[in-house]
CSV table of C-alpha atoms in Angstrom, one decimal:
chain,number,residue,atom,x,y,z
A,175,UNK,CA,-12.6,-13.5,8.9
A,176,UNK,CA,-9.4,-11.8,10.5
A,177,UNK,CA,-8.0,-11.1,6.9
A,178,UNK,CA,-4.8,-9.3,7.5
A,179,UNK,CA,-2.7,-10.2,10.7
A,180,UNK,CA,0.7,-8.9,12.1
A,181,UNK,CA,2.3,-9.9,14.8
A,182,UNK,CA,4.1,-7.9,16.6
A,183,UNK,CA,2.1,-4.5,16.1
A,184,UNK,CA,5.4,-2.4,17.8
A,185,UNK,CA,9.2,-3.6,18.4
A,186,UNK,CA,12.1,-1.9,19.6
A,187,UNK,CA,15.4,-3.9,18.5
A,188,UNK,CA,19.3,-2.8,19.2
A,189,UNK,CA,21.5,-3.1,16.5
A,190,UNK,CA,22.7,-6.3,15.4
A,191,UNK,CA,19.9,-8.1,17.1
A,192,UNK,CA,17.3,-10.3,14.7
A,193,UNK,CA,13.7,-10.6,14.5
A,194,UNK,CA,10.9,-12.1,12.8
A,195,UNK,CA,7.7,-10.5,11.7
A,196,UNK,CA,4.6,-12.2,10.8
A,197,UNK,CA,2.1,-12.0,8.8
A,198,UNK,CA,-1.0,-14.3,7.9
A,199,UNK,CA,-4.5,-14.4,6.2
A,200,UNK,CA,-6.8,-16.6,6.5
A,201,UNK,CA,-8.8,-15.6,2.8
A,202,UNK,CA,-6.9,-18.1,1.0
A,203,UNK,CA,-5.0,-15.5,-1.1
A,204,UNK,CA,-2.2,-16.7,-3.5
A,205,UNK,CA,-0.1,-13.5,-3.1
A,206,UNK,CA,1.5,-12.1,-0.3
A,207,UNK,CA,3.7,-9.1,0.1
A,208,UNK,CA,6.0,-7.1,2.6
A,209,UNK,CA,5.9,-3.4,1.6
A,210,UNK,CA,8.1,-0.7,4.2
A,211,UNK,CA,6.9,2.8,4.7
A,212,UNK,CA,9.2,5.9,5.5
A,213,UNK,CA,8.4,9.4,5.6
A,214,UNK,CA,9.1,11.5,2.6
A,215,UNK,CA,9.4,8.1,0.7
A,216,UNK,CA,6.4,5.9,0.4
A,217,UNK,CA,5.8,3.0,0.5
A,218,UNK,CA,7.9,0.5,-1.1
A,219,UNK,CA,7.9,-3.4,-2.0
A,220,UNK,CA,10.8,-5.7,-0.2
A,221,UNK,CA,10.1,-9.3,-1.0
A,222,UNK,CA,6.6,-11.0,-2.5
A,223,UNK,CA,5.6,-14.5,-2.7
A,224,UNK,CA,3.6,-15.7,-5.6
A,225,UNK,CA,2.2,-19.3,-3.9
A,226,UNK,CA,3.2,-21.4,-1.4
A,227,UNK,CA,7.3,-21.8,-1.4
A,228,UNK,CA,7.8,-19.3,-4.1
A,229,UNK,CA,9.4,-16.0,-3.4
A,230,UNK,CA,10.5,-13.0,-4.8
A,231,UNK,CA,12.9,-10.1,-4.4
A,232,UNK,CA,11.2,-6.4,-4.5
A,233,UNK,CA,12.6,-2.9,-5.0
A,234,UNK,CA,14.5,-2.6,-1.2
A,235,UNK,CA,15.2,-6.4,-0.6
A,236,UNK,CA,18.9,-5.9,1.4
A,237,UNK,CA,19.1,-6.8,5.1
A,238,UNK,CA,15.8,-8.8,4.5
A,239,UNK,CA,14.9,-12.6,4.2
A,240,UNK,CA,11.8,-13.9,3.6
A,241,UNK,CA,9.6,-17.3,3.4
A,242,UNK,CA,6.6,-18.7,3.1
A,243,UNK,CA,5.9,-22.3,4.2
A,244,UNK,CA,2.4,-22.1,4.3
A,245,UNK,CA,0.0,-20.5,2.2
A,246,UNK,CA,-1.7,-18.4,4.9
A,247,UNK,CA,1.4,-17.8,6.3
A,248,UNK,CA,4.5,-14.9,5.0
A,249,UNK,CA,7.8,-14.1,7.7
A,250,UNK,CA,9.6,-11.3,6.7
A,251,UNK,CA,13.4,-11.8,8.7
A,252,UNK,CA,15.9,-9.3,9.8
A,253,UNK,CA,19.1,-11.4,10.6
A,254,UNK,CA,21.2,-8.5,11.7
A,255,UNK,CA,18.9,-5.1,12.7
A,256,UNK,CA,20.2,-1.6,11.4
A,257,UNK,CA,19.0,1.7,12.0
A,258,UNK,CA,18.3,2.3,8.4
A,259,UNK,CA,15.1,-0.6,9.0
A,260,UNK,CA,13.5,1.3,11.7
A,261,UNK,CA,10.0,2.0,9.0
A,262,UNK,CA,6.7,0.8,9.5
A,263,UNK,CA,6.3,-2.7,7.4
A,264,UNK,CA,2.8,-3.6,6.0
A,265,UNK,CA,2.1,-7.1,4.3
A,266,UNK,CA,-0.9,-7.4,2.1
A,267,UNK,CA,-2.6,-10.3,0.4
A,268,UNK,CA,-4.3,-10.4,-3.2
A,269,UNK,CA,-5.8,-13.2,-5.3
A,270,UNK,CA,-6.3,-13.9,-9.1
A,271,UNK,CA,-10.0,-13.4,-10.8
A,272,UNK,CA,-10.0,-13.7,-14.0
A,273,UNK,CA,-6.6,-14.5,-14.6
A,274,UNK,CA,-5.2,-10.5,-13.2
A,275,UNK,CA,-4.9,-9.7,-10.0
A,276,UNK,CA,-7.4,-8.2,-7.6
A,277,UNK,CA,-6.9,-5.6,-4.5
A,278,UNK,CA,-5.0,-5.9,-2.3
A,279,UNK,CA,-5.8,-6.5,1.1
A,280,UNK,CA,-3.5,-4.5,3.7
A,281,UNK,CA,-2.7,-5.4,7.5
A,282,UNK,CA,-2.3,-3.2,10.3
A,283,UNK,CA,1.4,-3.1,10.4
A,284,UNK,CA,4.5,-3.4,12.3
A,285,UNK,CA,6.3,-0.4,13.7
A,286,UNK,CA,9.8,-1.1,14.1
A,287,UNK,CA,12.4,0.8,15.8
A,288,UNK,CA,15.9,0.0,15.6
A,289,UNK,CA,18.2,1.5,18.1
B,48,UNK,CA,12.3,10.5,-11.3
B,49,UNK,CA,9.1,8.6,-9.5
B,50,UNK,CA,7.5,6.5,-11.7
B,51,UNK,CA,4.2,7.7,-10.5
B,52,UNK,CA,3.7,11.2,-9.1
B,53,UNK,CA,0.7,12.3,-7.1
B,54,UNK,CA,-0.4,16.1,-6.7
B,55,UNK,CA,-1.2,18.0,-4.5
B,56,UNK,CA,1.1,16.4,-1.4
B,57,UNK,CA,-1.2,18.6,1.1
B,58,UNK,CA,-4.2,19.9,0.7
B,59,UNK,CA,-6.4,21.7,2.9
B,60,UNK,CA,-10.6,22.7,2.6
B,61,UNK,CA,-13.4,23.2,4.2
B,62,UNK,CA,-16.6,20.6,5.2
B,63,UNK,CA,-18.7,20.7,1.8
B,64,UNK,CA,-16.0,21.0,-0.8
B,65,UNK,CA,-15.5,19.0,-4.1
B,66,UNK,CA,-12.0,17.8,-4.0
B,67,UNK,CA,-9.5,16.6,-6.6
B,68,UNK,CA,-6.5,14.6,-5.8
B,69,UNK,CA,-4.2,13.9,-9.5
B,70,UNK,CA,-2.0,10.7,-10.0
B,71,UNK,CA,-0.1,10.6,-13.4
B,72,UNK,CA,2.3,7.9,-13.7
B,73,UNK,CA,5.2,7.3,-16.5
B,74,UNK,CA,5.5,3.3,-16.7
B,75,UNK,CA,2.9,0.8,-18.1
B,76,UNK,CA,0.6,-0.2,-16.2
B,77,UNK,CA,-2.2,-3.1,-15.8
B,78,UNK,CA,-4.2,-1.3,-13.2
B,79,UNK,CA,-4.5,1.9,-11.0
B,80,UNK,CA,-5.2,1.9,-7.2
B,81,UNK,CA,-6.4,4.3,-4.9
B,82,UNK,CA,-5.7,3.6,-1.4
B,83,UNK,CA,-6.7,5.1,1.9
B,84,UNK,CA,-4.4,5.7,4.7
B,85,UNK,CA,-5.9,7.2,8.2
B,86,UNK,CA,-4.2,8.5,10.7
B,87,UNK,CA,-3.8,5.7,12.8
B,88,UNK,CA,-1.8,4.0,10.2
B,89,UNK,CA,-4.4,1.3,8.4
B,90,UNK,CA,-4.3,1.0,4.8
B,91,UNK,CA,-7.7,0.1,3.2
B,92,UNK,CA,-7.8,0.2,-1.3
B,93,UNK,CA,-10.6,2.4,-2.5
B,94,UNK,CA,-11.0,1.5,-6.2
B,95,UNK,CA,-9.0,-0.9,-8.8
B,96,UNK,CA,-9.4,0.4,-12.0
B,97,UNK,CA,-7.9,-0.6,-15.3
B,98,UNK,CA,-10.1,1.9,-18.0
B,99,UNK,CA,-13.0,4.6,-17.2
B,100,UNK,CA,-15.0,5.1,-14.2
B,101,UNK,CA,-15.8,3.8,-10.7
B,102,UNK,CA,-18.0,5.7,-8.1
B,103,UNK,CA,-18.4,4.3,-4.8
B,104,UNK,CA,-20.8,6.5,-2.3
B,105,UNK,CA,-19.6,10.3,-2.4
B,106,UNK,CA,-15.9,8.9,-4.3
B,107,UNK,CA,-15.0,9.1,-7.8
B,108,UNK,CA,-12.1,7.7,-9.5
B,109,UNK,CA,-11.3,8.1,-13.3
B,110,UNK,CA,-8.3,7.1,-15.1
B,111,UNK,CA,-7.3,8.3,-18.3
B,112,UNK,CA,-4.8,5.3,-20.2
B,113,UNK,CA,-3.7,8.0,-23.3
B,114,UNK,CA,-2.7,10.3,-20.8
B,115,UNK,CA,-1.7,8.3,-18.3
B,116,UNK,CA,-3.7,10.1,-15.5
B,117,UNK,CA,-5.7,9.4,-12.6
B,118,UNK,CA,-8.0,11.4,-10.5
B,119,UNK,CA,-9.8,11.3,-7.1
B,120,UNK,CA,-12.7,12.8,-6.2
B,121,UNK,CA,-14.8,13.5,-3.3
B,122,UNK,CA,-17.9,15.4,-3.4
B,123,UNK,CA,-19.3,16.8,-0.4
B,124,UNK,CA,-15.9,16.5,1.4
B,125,UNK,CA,-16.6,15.6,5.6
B,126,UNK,CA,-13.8,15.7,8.2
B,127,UNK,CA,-13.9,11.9,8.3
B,128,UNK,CA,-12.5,11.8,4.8
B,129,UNK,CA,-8.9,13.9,6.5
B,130,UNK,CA,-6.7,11.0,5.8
B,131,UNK,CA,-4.0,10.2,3.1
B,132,UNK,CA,-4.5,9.1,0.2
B,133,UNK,CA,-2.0,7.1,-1.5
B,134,UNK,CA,-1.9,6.7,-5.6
B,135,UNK,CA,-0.4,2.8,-7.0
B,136,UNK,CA,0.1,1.0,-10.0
B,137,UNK,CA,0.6,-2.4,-11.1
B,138,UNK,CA,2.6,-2.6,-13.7
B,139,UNK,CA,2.2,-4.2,-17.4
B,140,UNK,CA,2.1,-7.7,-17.8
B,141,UNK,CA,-0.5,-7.9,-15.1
B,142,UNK,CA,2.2,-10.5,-13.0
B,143,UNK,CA,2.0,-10.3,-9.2
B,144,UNK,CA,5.1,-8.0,-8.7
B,145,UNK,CA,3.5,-5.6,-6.1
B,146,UNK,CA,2.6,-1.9,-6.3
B,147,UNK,CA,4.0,1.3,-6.8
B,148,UNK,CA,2.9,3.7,-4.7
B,149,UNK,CA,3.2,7.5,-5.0
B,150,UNK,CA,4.0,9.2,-2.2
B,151,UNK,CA,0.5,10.0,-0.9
B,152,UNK,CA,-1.6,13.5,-1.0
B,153,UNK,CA,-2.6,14.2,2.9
B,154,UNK,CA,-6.0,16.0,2.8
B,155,UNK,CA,-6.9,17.5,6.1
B,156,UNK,CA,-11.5,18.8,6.1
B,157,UNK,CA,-12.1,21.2,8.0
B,158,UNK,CA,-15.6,21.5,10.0
């Protein structure tokens, strides 16, 4: 199993300009995430998807879109790039046991740089 | 204020050491994570705990509900453990609204 995949790993975008990051697992997990990480701040939840064609805002959800057509499958969209989003994004996946949640499964990431 | 607080933010020791890293957090919560970043960015979870205990190989984590207080250990501390380690909560209600992370304690062994 891949578990955790984002595509693309590094991106360099001018102001204005849009993009589309990726992210997919193939463990058949019912929740996905799209976290950002900036120094000094940690890292902090954008949007989240609870099953296939649900979504859900997080705590830093402006200038982001998100959806998820497929299960295995979460986009995370910038329609208009700012400075301010240059960050490193992470999505991770978890599953119910039990009725809770289990861990959650991190990818590699996405550094983004936003001129 | 953060909602959960880690300390310290850097710490320092030599090859051998027991280390303590703290996480106290001020929300409900339905479980505790301890994650572990390296340096070359990759985020892997260490333990998911909800009450007590874990121990996996020369880690410990205990979590205290009353207090509302975390702590990682590492005996026998090797420079492959210099990475940082990042505190997180789910919140009550166990729903899948994400974590929240604390802001990490970077712990550098030295050989």
């Amino acid at each position: 199993n891949a578990g955790v995949t984002q595509t693309p790993k590094f991106r360099v975008l001018k102001t204005g300009q849009s993009m589309t990051l990726l992210c997919a697992q193939d463990m058949n997990h019912e929740y996905m995430y799209w976290y950002r990480q900036d120094p000094g701040m940690g890292l902090r939840l954008i949007h989240y998807s609870v099953g296939e064609g649900t979504t859900a805002k997080g705590e830093v959800p402006d200038g982001y879109n998100v959806s998820r057509l497929k299960k295995q499958n979460f986009l995370l969209g910038l329609e208009s790039a700012a400075p301010s989003q240059t960050s490193v994004y992470f999505c991770a996946s978890s599953y119910i046991s039990g009725g809770a949640e289990e861990t959650q499964y991190f990818g590699p990431g996405t550094r983004l740089l936003v001129l | 204020k953060n909602e959960v607080e880690q300390s310290p933010q850097n710490l320092t020791a030599q090859e051998g050491e027991f280390i303590t890293i703290n996480c106290s957090y001020s929300v409900g919560i339905s479980a505790l994570h301890w994650l572990q970043q390296h340096p070359g960015g990759g985020i892997v979870s260490l333990f998911m705990l909800s009450s007590g205990k874990k121990k996996h190989g020369r880690l410990i984590a205990t979590i205290n509900i009353q207090e509302k207080h975390s702590s990682l250990h590492i005996t026998a501390s090797h420079p492959r453990d210099s990475a940082v380690y990042i505190c997180a909560v789910t919140k009550g209600g166990g729903g899948a609204d994400g974590l929240t992370f604390g802001k990490g304690t970077h712990l550098i062994i030295q050989p």
